[in-house]
Amino acid sequence: MGIQQYLRLSIMQHPSDAPTSPDVPTLSPPDFEFDVRPIRLQWPDDLPRYWYGGDIFATHFMNALSVTFPHGEKLFIDSVRAYRDRNTDPTLERQIRAFIGQEGWHRNAHQAFNDWLDSQGLPASKLDALTEKRTTQIREKIPPRGWLAATVCLEHFTAIFAEKILLDEQGLQAMHPHFRQLWTWHALEELEHKGVAFDLFKVTAGKNSTRIRAMVLVTLNFTWDISRNLVMLLHADRKLFSPRVWGQGLRFLFGPRQGLIWRTLPAWLQFFRRDFHPWQRDDRDLIHRVQQGLEATA
């Protein structure tokens, strides 16, 4: 059963008009404000192909993420817009406005990134079309409540990846400065707006059961999509069967100190708690520190 059928069934069992659960957790910090930071990067021809410290696997893993963003971010924006008029909280409304602006700039920046990947002979446009097909199926097969539930789940993925990126000083320093600027900016904003879709889902009577069921299916689909993208990128680069590259992959994913799986698994599991809220992991100090760094290099 695909995410479309599963989410449709879940929503039918738990109508969106149901009363809000009494165990709604505390919403995002009410005094936390964030804004849109437009970014316009140039993409010169001499950027390194393996921009993540020469690590082929890590570079293509991050490339595999990037190709999903233009259409993925558009779905996030549309899912929030579909329920925006049901919100009566002025603080959340300001955050929704900033969320839409930030995600719009993320779309633009990663479309330019993907165009650069195409110029390198990599199949970014083909993978982008596959993401478009996935998001089109979601729009056509499930109602907007399902879009918002999927967005809540995927925003949790982006938030925990963002935290991992920003806390991994060694990884950031390994990136070419051009890509370090892009990923630092994107990760910072993902942390800033990590609670917006969740809060909108909760204040419009989204149920924990729907959220949790959605995460199971979103995780399966997300893992498949990124794995497929990675394999296709490595194949196009003639690196798919390189033992050295897969050795890099084992370190990148399962390394004992900064391995992606070990660093993000605990945060992913927290999502399944009934009292979960993204801001139970308070990243305001990290956000402030990273924002100061960005301003110092602007």
Coordinates of C-alpha atoms in Angstrom, one line a residue:
M1 CA 0.0 0.0 0.0
G2 CA 1.5 3.4 -1.0
I3 CA 1.4 6.6 1.1
Q4 CA -1.5 7.9 -0.9
Q5 CA -3.8 4.9 -0.1
Y6 CA -2.6 4.7 3.5
L7 CA -3.1 8.3 4.3
R8 CA -6.5 8.4 2.7
L9 CA -7.6 5.4 4.8
S10 CA -6.2 7.1 7.9
I11 CA -8.0 10.3 7.2
M12 CA -11.3 8.5 6.6
Q13 CA -10.9 6.9 10.0
H14 CA -10.0 10.2 11.7
P15 CA -12.0 13.0 10.1
S16 CA -10.3 16.5 10.1
D17 CA -13.4 17.9 11.8
A18 CA -12.7 15.9 15.0
P19 CA -12.2 17.9 18.1
T20 CA -8.6 18.8 19.1
S21 CA -7.1 16.1 21.4
P22 CA -6.8 17.2 25.0
D23 CA -3.1 16.2 25.0
V24 CA -2.0 18.9 22.5
P25 CA 1.5 19.7 23.5
T26 CA 2.8 23.3 24.0
L27 CA 3.2 25.1 20.7
S28 CA 6.4 26.7 19.4
P29 CA 8.0 29.4 21.6
P30 CA 5.6 32.4 21.3
D31 CA 8.4 34.9 21.5
F32 CA 10.5 33.3 18.7
E33 CA 10.4 35.3 15.5
F34 CA 12.2 34.6 12.3
D35 CA 12.3 36.1 8.8
V36 CA 13.0 35.4 5.2
R37 CA 16.7 35.7 4.0
P38 CA 16.8 35.9 0.2
I39 CA 19.9 34.3 -1.3
R40 CA 21.2 34.6 -4.8
L41 CA 24.2 32.3 -5.4
Q42 CA 26.1 32.3 -8.7
W43 CA 27.1 28.9 -10.1
P44 CA 30.4 29.2 -11.9
D45 CA 31.8 26.5 -14.1
D46 CA 34.8 25.9 -11.9
L47 CA 33.0 24.6 -8.8
P48 CA 34.4 21.2 -7.7
R49 CA 32.4 18.2 -8.8
Y50 CA 33.0 16.5 -5.4
W51 CA 32.4 19.5 -3.3
Y52 CA 32.1 17.7 0.1
G53 CA 35.8 17.4 0.9
G54 CA 36.3 15.2 -2.1
D55 CA 34.0 12.6 -0.6
I56 CA 32.1 11.1 -3.5
F57 CA 29.4 9.4 -1.5
A58 CA 28.7 12.3 0.8
T59 CA 28.6 14.7 -2.2
H60 CA 26.1 12.6 -4.0
F61 CA 24.0 11.9 -0.9
M62 CA 23.5 15.6 -0.5
N63 CA 22.9 16.0 -4.2
A64 CA 20.2 13.3 -3.9
L65 CA 18.5 15.4 -1.2
S66 CA 18.8 18.6 -3.3
V67 CA 17.0 17.2 -6.3
T68 CA 13.9 16.6 -4.2
F69 CA 13.5 20.1 -2.9
P70 CA 12.0 22.2 -5.7
H71 CA 8.8 20.1 -5.9
G72 CA 8.9 19.0 -2.3
E73 CA 9.1 22.5 -1.0
K74 CA 6.2 23.5 -3.2
L75 CA 4.1 20.8 -1.7
F76 CA 5.0 22.0 1.8
I77 CA 3.9 25.6 0.9
D78 CA 0.6 24.4 -0.6
S79 CA -0.2 22.1 2.3
V80 CA 0.2 25.0 4.8
R81 CA -1.8 27.4 2.6
A82 CA -4.7 24.9 2.4
Y83 CA -5.2 25.2 6.2
R84 CA -4.0 28.7 6.8
D85 CA -7.4 30.3 6.9
R86 CA -8.4 28.0 9.8
N87 CA -5.8 29.4 12.1
T88 CA -6.7 32.2 14.4
D89 CA -3.4 32.7 16.2
P90 CA -1.6 35.9 15.0
T91 CA 1.8 34.6 16.1
L92 CA 1.4 31.4 14.1
E93 CA 0.1 33.5 11.2
R94 CA 3.4 35.5 11.2
Q95 CA 5.3 32.2 11.3
I96 CA 3.3 30.8 8.4
R97 CA 4.1 33.9 6.3
A98 CA 7.8 33.5 7.1
F99 CA 7.6 29.7 6.4
I100 CA 6.2 30.3 3.0
G101 CA 8.8 32.9 2.1
Q102 CA 11.7 30.7 3.3
E103 CA 10.5 27.7 1.5
G104 CA 10.0 29.7 -1.7
W105 CA 13.6 30.8 -1.6
H106 CA 14.8 27.2 -0.8
R107 CA 13.0 26.1 -4.0
N108 CA 14.8 28.7 -6.1
A109 CA 18.2 28.0 -4.6
H110 CA 18.0 24.3 -5.1
Q111 CA 16.6 24.6 -8.6
A112 CA 19.8 26.5 -9.4
F113 CA 21.8 23.8 -7.7
N114 CA 20.0 21.1 -9.8
D115 CA 20.6 23.1 -13.0
W116 CA 24.3 23.0 -12.1
L117 CA 24.1 19.2 -11.5
D118 CA 22.7 18.9 -15.0
S119 CA 25.6 20.9 -16.4
Q120 CA 27.9 18.3 -14.7
G121 CA 26.2 15.5 -16.7
L122 CA 24.2 14.2 -13.7
P123 CA 20.5 13.3 -14.1
A124 CA 19.1 16.0 -11.8
S125 CA 16.2 16.9 -14.2
K126 CA 15.2 13.3 -14.5
L127 CA 15.2 12.9 -10.7
D128 CA 13.3 16.2 -10.3
A129 CA 10.6 14.8 -12.6
L130 CA 10.3 11.7 -10.4
T131 CA 9.8 13.9 -7.4
E132 CA 7.2 15.9 -9.3
K133 CA 5.4 12.6 -10.1
R134 CA 5.4 11.7 -6.4
T135 CA 4.0 15.0 -5.3
T136 CA 1.4 15.0 -8.1
Q137 CA 0.2 11.6 -6.9
I138 CA -0.1 13.0 -3.3
R139 CA -2.2 16.0 -4.5
E140 CA -4.5 13.8 -6.7
K141 CA -5.0 10.8 -4.4
I142 CA -5.3 12.3 -0.9
P143 CA -7.1 15.3 0.5
P144 CA -5.2 18.4 1.9
R145 CA -5.2 16.9 5.4
G146 CA -2.9 14.2 4.1
W147 CA -0.6 16.8 2.4
L148 CA -0.3 18.6 5.8
A149 CA 0.4 15.3 7.6
A150 CA 3.1 14.4 5.1
T151 CA 4.6 17.9 5.4
V152 CA 4.7 17.6 9.2
C153 CA 6.7 14.4 8.8
L154 CA 9.1 15.6 6.1
E155 CA 9.7 18.9 8.1
H156 CA 10.8 16.7 11.0
F157 CA 13.3 14.9 8.6
T158 CA 14.6 18.3 7.4
A159 CA 14.9 19.6 10.9
I160 CA 16.9 16.7 12.3
F161 CA 19.1 16.7 9.2
A162 CA 19.6 20.4 9.6
E163 CA 20.6 20.1 13.2
K164 CA 23.1 17.4 12.3
I165 CA 24.6 19.5 9.5
L166 CA 25.0 22.6 11.7
L167 CA 26.5 20.7 14.7
D168 CA 29.0 18.8 12.5
E169 CA 31.8 21.5 12.3
Q170 CA 34.1 19.0 10.6
G171 CA 31.6 18.3 7.9
L172 CA 30.8 21.9 7.3
Q173 CA 34.5 22.8 7.0
A174 CA 34.9 19.9 4.5
M175 CA 32.4 21.5 2.2
H176 CA 33.5 23.9 -0.5
P177 CA 32.6 27.5 0.7
H178 CA 30.0 27.9 -2.0
F179 CA 28.1 24.8 -0.8
R180 CA 28.8 25.4 2.8
Q181 CA 27.0 28.8 2.5
L182 CA 24.0 27.1 0.8
W183 CA 23.6 24.3 3.2
T184 CA 24.2 26.4 6.3
W185 CA 21.6 29.0 5.2
H186 CA 19.1 26.2 4.3
A187 CA 19.6 24.3 7.5
L188 CA 19.3 27.4 9.7
E189 CA 15.9 28.2 8.2
E190 CA 14.7 24.6 8.5
L191 CA 15.4 24.8 12.3
E192 CA 13.7 28.2 12.5
H193 CA 10.4 27.0 11.0
K194 CA 10.5 23.4 12.2
G195 CA 7.3 23.8 14.3
V196 CA 5.1 25.7 11.8
A197 CA 3.4 22.9 9.9
F198 CA 3.2 20.8 13.2
D199 CA 1.4 23.7 15.0
L200 CA -1.0 24.3 12.1
F201 CA -1.7 20.6 12.0
K202 CA -2.5 20.5 15.8
V203 CA -4.6 23.7 15.9
T204 CA -6.7 22.5 13.0
A205 CA -7.5 19.3 14.9
G206 CA -4.9 17.0 13.4
K207 CA -4.7 13.7 15.3
N208 CA -1.7 12.0 16.7
S209 CA -2.8 8.7 15.1
T210 CA -2.8 10.3 11.7
R211 CA 0.6 12.0 12.3
I212 CA 2.2 8.7 13.4
R213 CA 0.8 6.6 10.7
A214 CA 1.9 9.2 8.1
M215 CA 5.4 9.1 9.5
V216 CA 5.7 5.3 9.0
L217 CA 4.8 5.6 5.3
V218 CA 6.7 8.9 4.7
T219 CA 9.8 7.2 6.2
L220 CA 9.5 4.3 3.8
N221 CA 8.9 6.5 0.8
F222 CA 11.6 9.1 1.7
T223 CA 14.2 6.3 2.3
W224 CA 13.3 4.8 -1.1
D225 CA 13.4 8.1 -3.0
I226 CA 16.7 9.3 -1.6
S227 CA 18.3 5.8 -2.1
R228 CA 17.1 5.7 -5.7
N229 CA 18.4 9.2 -6.3
L230 CA 21.7 8.3 -4.8
V231 CA 22.1 5.1 -6.9
M232 CA 21.2 6.9 -10.1
L233 CA 23.7 9.7 -9.4
L234 CA 26.4 7.3 -8.6
H235 CA 25.6 5.2 -11.7
A236 CA 25.7 8.3 -13.9
D237 CA 29.0 9.2 -12.4
R238 CA 30.4 5.7 -13.0
K239 CA 31.0 5.3 -9.2
L240 CA 28.2 2.9 -8.3
F241 CA 30.4 -0.2 -8.0
S242 CA 33.4 1.5 -6.4
P243 CA 34.4 -0.2 -3.1
R244 CA 36.1 3.0 -2.1
V245 CA 32.9 5.0 -2.5
W246 CA 30.8 2.5 -0.5
G247 CA 33.5 2.6 2.2
Q248 CA 32.9 6.3 2.3
G249 CA 29.2 5.6 2.5
L250 CA 29.6 3.4 5.5
R251 CA 31.5 6.1 7.3
F252 CA 29.1 8.8 6.3
L253 CA 26.0 6.9 7.4
F254 CA 27.3 4.8 10.3
G255 CA 30.5 6.4 11.5
P256 CA 30.7 6.2 15.3
R257 CA 31.0 10.0 15.9
Q258 CA 29.2 11.8 13.1
G259 CA 27.4 9.0 11.2
L260 CA 24.1 10.3 9.8
I261 CA 22.0 7.4 11.0
W262 CA 23.3 7.3 14.6
R263 CA 23.1 11.1 14.9
T264 CA 19.5 11.4 13.7
L265 CA 17.9 8.1 14.8
P266 CA 17.0 9.3 18.4
A267 CA 15.3 12.5 17.1
W268 CA 13.4 10.5 14.5
L269 CA 12.1 8.1 17.2
Q270 CA 10.9 10.9 19.4
F271 CA 8.4 11.8 16.7
F272 CA 6.3 8.7 17.7
R273 CA 5.7 10.0 21.3
R274 CA 2.1 11.2 21.8
D275 CA 3.3 14.3 23.5
F276 CA 5.9 15.1 20.8
H277 CA 6.6 18.6 19.6
P278 CA 9.5 19.7 17.4
W279 CA 10.5 22.5 19.9
Q280 CA 11.1 19.9 22.7
R281 CA 14.6 20.1 21.1
D282 CA 15.2 23.8 21.7
D283 CA 17.6 24.9 19.0
R284 CA 17.5 28.7 19.7
D285 CA 21.1 28.9 20.9
L286 CA 22.3 27.0 17.8
I287 CA 20.2 29.2 15.6
H288 CA 21.5 32.4 17.1
R289 CA 25.1 31.2 16.8
V290 CA 24.7 30.2 13.2
Q291 CA 22.9 33.4 12.3
Q292 CA 25.7 35.4 13.8
G293 CA 28.2 33.4 11.7
L294 CA 26.2 34.0 8.5
E295 CA 26.0 37.8 9.2
A296 CA 29.7 37.9 9.8
T297 CA 30.5 36.4 6.4
A298 CA 27.8 38.3 4.5

